PDB file of C-alpha atoms in Angstrom:
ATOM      1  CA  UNK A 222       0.000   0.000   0.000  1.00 41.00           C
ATOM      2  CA  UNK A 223       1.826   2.933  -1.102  1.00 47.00           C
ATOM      3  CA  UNK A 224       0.223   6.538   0.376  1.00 59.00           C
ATOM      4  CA  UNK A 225      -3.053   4.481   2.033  1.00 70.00           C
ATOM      5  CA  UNK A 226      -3.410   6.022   5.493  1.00 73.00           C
ATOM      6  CA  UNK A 227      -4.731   4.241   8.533  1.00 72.00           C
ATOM      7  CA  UNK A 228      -8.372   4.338   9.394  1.00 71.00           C
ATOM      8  CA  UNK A 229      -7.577   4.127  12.979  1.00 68.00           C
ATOM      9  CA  UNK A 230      -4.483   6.474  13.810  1.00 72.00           C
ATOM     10  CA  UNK A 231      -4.506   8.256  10.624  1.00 70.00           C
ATOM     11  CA  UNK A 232      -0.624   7.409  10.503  1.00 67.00           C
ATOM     12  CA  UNK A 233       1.194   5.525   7.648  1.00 67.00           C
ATOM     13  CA  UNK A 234      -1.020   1.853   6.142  1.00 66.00           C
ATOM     14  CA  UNK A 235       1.976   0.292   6.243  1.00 63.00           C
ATOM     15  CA  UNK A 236       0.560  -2.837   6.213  1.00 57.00           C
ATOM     16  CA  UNK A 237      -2.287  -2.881   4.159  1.00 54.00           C
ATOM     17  CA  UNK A 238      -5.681  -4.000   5.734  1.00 50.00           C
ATOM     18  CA  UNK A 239      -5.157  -7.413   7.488  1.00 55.00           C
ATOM     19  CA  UNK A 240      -7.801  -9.484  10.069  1.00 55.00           C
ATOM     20  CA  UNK A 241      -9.048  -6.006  11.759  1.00 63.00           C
ATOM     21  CA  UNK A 242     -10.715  -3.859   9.451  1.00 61.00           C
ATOM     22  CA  UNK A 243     -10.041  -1.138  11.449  1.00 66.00           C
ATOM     23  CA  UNK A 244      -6.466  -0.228  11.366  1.00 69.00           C
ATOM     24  CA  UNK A 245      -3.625  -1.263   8.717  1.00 66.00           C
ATOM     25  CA  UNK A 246      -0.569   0.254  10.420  1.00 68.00           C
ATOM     26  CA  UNK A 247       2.011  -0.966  12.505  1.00 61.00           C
ATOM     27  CA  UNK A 248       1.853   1.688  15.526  1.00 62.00           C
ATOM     28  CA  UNK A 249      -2.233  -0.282  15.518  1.00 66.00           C
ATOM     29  CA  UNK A 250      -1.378  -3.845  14.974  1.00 61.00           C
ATOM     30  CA  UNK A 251       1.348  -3.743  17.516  1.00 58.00           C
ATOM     31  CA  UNK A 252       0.138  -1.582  20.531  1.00 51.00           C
ATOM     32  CA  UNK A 253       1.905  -3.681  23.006  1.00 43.00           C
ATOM     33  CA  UNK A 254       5.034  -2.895  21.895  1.00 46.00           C
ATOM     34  CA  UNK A 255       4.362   0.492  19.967  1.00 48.00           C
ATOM     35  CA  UNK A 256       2.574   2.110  22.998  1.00 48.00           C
ATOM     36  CA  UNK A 257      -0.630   2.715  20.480  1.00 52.00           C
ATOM     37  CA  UNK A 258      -3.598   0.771  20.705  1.00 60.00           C
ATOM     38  CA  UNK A 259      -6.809   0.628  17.710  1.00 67.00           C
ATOM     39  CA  UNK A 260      -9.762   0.447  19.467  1.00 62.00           C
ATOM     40  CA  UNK A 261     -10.775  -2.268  17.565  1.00 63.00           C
ATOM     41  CA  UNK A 262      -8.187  -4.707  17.882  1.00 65.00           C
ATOM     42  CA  UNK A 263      -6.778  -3.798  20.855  1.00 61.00           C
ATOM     43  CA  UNK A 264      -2.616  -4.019  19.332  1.00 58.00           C
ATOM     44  CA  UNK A 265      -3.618  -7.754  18.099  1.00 59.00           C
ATOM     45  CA  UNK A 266      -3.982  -6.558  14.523  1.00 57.00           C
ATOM     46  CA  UNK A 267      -7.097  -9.298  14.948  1.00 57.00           C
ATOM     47  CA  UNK A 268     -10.760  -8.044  14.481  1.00 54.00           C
ATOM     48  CA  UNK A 269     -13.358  -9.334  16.885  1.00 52.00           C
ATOM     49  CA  UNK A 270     -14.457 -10.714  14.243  1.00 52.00           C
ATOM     50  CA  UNK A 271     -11.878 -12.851  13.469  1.00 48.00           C
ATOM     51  CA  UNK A 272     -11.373 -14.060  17.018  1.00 46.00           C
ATOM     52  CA  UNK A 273     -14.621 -15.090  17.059  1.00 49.00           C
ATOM     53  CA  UNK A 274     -14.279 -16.977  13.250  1.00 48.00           C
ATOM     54  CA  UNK A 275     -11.139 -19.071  15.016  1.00 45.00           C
ATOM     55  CA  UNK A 276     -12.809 -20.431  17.617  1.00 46.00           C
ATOM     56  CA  UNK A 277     -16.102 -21.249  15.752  1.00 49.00           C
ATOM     57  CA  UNK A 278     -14.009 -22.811  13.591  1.00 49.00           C
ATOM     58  CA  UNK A 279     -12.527 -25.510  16.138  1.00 46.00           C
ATOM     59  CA  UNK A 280     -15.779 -25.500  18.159  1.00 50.00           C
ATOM     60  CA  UNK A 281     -18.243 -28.580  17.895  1.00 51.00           C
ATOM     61  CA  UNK A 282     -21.985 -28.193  16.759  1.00 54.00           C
ATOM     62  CA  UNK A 283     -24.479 -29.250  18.983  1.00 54.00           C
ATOM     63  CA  UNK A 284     -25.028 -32.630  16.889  1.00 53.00           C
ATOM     64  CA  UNK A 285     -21.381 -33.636  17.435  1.00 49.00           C
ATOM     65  CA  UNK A 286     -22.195 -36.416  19.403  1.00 50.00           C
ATOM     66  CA  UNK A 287     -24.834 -37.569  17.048  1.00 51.00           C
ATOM     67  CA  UNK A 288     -22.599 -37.032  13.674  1.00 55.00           C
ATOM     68  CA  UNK A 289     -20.204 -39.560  15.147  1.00 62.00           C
ATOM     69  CA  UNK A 290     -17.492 -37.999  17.484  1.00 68.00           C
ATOM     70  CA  UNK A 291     -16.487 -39.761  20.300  1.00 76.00           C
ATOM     71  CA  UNK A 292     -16.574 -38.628  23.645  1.00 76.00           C
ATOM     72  CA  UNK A 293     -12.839 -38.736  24.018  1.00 79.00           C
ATOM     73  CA  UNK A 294     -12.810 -36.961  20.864  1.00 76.00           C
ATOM     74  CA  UNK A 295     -14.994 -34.121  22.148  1.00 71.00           C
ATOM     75  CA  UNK A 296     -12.869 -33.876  25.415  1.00 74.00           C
ATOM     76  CA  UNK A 297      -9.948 -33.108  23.022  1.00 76.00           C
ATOM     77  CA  UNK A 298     -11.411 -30.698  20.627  1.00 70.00           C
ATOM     78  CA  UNK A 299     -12.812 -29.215  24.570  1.00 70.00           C
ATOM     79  CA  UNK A 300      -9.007 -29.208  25.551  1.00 73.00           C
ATOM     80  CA  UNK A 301      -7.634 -27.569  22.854  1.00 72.00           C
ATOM     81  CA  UNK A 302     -10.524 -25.126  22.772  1.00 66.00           C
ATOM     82  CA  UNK A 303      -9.549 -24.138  26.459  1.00 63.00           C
ATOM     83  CA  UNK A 304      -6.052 -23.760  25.469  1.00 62.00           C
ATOM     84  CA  UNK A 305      -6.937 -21.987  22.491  1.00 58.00           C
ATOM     85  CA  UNK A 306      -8.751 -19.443  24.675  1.00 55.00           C
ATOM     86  CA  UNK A 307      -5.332 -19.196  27.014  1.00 55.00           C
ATOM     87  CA  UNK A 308      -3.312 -17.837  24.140  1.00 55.00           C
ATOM     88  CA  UNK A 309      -5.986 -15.342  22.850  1.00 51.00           C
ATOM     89  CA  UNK A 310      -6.329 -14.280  26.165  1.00 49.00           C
ATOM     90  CA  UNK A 311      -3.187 -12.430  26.123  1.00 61.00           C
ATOM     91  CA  UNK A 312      -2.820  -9.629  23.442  1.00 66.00           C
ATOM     92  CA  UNK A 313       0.831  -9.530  24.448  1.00 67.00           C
ATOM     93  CA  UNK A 314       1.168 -13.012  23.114  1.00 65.00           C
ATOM     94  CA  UNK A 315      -1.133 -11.992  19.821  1.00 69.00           C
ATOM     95  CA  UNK A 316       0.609  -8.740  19.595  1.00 71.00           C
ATOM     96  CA  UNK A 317       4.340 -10.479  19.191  1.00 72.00           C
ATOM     97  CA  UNK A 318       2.948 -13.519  17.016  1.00 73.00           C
ATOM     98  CA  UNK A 319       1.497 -11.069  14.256  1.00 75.00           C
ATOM     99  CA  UNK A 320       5.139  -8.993  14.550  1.00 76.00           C
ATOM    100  CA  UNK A 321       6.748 -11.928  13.948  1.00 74.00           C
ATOM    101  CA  UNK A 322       4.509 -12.671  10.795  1.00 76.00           C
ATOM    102  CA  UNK A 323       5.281  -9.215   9.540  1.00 77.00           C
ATOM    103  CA  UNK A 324       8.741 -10.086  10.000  1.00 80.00           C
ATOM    104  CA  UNK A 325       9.150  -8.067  13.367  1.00 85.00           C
ATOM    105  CA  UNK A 326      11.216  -9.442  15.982  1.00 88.00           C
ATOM    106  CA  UNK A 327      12.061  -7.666  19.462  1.00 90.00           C
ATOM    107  CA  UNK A 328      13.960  -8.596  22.187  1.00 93.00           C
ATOM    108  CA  UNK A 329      13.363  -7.530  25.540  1.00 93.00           C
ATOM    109  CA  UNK A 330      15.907  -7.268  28.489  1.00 95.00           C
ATOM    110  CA  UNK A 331      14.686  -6.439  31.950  1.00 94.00           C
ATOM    111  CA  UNK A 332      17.911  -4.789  33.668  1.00 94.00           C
ATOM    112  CA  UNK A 333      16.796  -3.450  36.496  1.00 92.00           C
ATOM    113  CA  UNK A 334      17.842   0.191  37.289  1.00 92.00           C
ATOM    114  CA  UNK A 335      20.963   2.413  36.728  1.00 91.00           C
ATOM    115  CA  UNK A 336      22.491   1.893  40.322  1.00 92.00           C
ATOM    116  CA  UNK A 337      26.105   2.897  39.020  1.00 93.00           C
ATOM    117  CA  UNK A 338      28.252   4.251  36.448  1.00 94.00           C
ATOM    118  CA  UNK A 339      29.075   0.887  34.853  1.00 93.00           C
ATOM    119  CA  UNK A 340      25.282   0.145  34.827  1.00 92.00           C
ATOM    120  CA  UNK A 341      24.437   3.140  33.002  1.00 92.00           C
ATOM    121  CA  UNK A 342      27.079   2.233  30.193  1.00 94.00           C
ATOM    122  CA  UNK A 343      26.158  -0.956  29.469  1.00 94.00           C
ATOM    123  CA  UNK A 344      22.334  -0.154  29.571  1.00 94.00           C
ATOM    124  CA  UNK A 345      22.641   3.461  27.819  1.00 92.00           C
ATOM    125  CA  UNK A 346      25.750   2.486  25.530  1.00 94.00           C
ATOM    126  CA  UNK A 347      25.986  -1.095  25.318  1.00 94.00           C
ATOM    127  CA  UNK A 348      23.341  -2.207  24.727  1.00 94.00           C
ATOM    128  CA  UNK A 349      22.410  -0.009  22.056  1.00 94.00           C
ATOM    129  CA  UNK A 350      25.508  -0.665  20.237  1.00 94.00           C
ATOM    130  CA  UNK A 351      24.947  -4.465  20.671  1.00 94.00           C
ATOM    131  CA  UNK A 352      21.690  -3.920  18.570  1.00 93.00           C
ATOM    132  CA  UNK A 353      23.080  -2.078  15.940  1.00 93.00           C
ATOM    133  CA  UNK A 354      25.637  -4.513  15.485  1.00 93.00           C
ATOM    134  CA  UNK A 355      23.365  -7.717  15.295  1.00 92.00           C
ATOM    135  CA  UNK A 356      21.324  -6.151  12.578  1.00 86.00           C
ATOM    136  CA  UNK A 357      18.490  -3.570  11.794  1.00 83.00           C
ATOM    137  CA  UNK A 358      17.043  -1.995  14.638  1.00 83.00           C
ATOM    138  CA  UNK A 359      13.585  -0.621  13.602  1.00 80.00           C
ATOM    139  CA  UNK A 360      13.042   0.597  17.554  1.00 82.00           C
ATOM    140  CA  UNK A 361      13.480   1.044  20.971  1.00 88.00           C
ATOM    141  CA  UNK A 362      11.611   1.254  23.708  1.00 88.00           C
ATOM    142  CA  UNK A 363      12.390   1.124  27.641  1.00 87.00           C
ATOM    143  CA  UNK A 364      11.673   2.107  31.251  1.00 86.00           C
ATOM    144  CA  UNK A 365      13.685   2.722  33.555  1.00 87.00           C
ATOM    145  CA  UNK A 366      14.357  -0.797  34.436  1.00 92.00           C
ATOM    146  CA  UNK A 367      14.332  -2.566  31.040  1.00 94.00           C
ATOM    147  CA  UNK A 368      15.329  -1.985  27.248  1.00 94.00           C
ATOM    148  CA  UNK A 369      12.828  -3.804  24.424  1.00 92.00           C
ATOM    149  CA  UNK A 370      14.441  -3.669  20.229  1.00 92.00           C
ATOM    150  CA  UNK A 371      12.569  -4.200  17.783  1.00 89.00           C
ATOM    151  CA  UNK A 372      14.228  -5.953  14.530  1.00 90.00           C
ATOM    152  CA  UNK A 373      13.056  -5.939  11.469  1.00 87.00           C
ATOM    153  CA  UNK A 374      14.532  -6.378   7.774  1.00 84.00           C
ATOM    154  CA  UNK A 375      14.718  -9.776   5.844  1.00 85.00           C
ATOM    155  CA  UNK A 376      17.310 -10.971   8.601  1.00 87.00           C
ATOM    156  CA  UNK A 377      15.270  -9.568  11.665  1.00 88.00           C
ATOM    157  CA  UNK A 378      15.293 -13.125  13.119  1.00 89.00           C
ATOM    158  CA  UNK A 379      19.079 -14.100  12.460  1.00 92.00           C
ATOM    159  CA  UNK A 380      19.671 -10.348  14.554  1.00 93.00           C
ATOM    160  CA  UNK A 381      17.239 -10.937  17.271  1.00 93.00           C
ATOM    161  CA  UNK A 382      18.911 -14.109  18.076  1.00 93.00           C
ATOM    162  CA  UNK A 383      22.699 -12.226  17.470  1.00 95.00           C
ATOM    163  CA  UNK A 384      21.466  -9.290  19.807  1.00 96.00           C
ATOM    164  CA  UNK A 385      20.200 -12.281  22.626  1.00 94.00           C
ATOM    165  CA  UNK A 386      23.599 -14.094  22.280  1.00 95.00           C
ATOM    166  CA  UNK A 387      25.359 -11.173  22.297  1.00 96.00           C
ATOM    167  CA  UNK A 388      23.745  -9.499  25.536  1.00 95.00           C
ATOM    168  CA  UNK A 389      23.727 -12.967  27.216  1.00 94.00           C
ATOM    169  CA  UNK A 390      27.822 -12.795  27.161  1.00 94.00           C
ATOM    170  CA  UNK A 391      27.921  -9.150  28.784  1.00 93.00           C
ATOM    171  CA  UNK A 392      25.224  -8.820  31.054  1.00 92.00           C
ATOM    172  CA  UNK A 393      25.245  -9.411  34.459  1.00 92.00           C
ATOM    173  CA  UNK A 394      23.729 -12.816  35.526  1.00 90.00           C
ATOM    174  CA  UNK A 395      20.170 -11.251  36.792  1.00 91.00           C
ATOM    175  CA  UNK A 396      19.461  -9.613  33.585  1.00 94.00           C
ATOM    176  CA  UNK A 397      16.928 -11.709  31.821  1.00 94.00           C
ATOM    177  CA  UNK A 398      17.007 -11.336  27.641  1.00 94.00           C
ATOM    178  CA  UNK A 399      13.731 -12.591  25.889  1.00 91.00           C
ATOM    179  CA  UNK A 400      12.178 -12.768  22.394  1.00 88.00           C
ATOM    180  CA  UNK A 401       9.394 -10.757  23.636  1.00 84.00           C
ATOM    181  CA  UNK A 402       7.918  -7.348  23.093  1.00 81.00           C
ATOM    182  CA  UNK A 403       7.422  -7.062  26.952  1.00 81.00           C
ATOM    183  CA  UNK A 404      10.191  -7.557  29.823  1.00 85.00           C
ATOM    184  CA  UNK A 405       9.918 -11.159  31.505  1.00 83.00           C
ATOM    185  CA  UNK A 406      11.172 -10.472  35.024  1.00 79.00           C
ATOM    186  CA  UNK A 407      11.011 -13.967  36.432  1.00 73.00           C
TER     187      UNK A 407
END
């Protein structure tokens, strides 16, 4: 979509309309991370709509039984349901599974706070340098006790990984590094 804007934020369609109608950016689809939200979709870049379409999909009819599923068959497609509803729950988890189908990778590291000199280097310094060096950085966001880049580029998951390695051999052993959009602090 060259020059479409966003029905949503009226920023950049940078992604063309996907499963929400609503929005077609990436500041939209990927609120969790971006700080934006479409009031739609919530960050998921998923219409209710489409939610809803998923889990009809997997969801038994009333005449299950009598078409000819089993019991234990209908206790599976219940189980699966159930943890079907656990990952939609979060729109965290949504939020980083449609960045990583649009070839957007980040990597969170929860730090902790600048207690000293040699903290603030490798958090303020470091760390950015790290990410420049594995690959492209498209962002980054923090507080003040944790640093999230975003990748992207056709080897955004090759640098993700590069960053992760790279931060895992100078960081102190409490920081925790994760392929997530949000810090992981246990």
């Amino acid at each position: 979509m060259t020059n479409a804007v966003c029905p949503a934020c009226s920023g950049p369609g940078d992604y063309g309309p996907g499963p929400c109608p609503a929005c077609c950016c990436r500041a939209c689809q990927g609120a969790a991370f971006f700080g934006t939200s479409c009031t739609a979709c919530t960050g998921t870049g998923l219409g209710p709509d489409a939610v809803r379409a998923a889990a009809q999909e997997r969801a038994p009819g009333p005449g299950a039984l009598a078409a000819g599923i089993t019991a234990d068959e209908l206790a599976q497609l219940q189980r699966e349901a159930a943890s079907l509803a656990v990952a939609l729950a979060g729109p965290a988890v949504l939020a980083e599974a449609e960045l990583a189908v649009r070839g957007l990778h980040p990597v969170s590291v929860a730090h902790g706070d600048a207690e000293t000199d040699e903290d603030a280097r490798l958090i303020y310094t470091e760390l950015p340098a790290l990410a420049a060096r594995a690959g492209t950085v498209c962002s980054r966001r923090g507080g003040n006790d944790y640093s999230t880049f975003l990748f992207t580029g056709p080897d955004a998951a090759r640098a993700a990984e590069a960053f992760s390695t790279a931060v895992h051999a100078m960081a102190p052993s409490w920081w925790r590094v994760t392929p997530t959009a949000q810090p992981v602090y246990r």
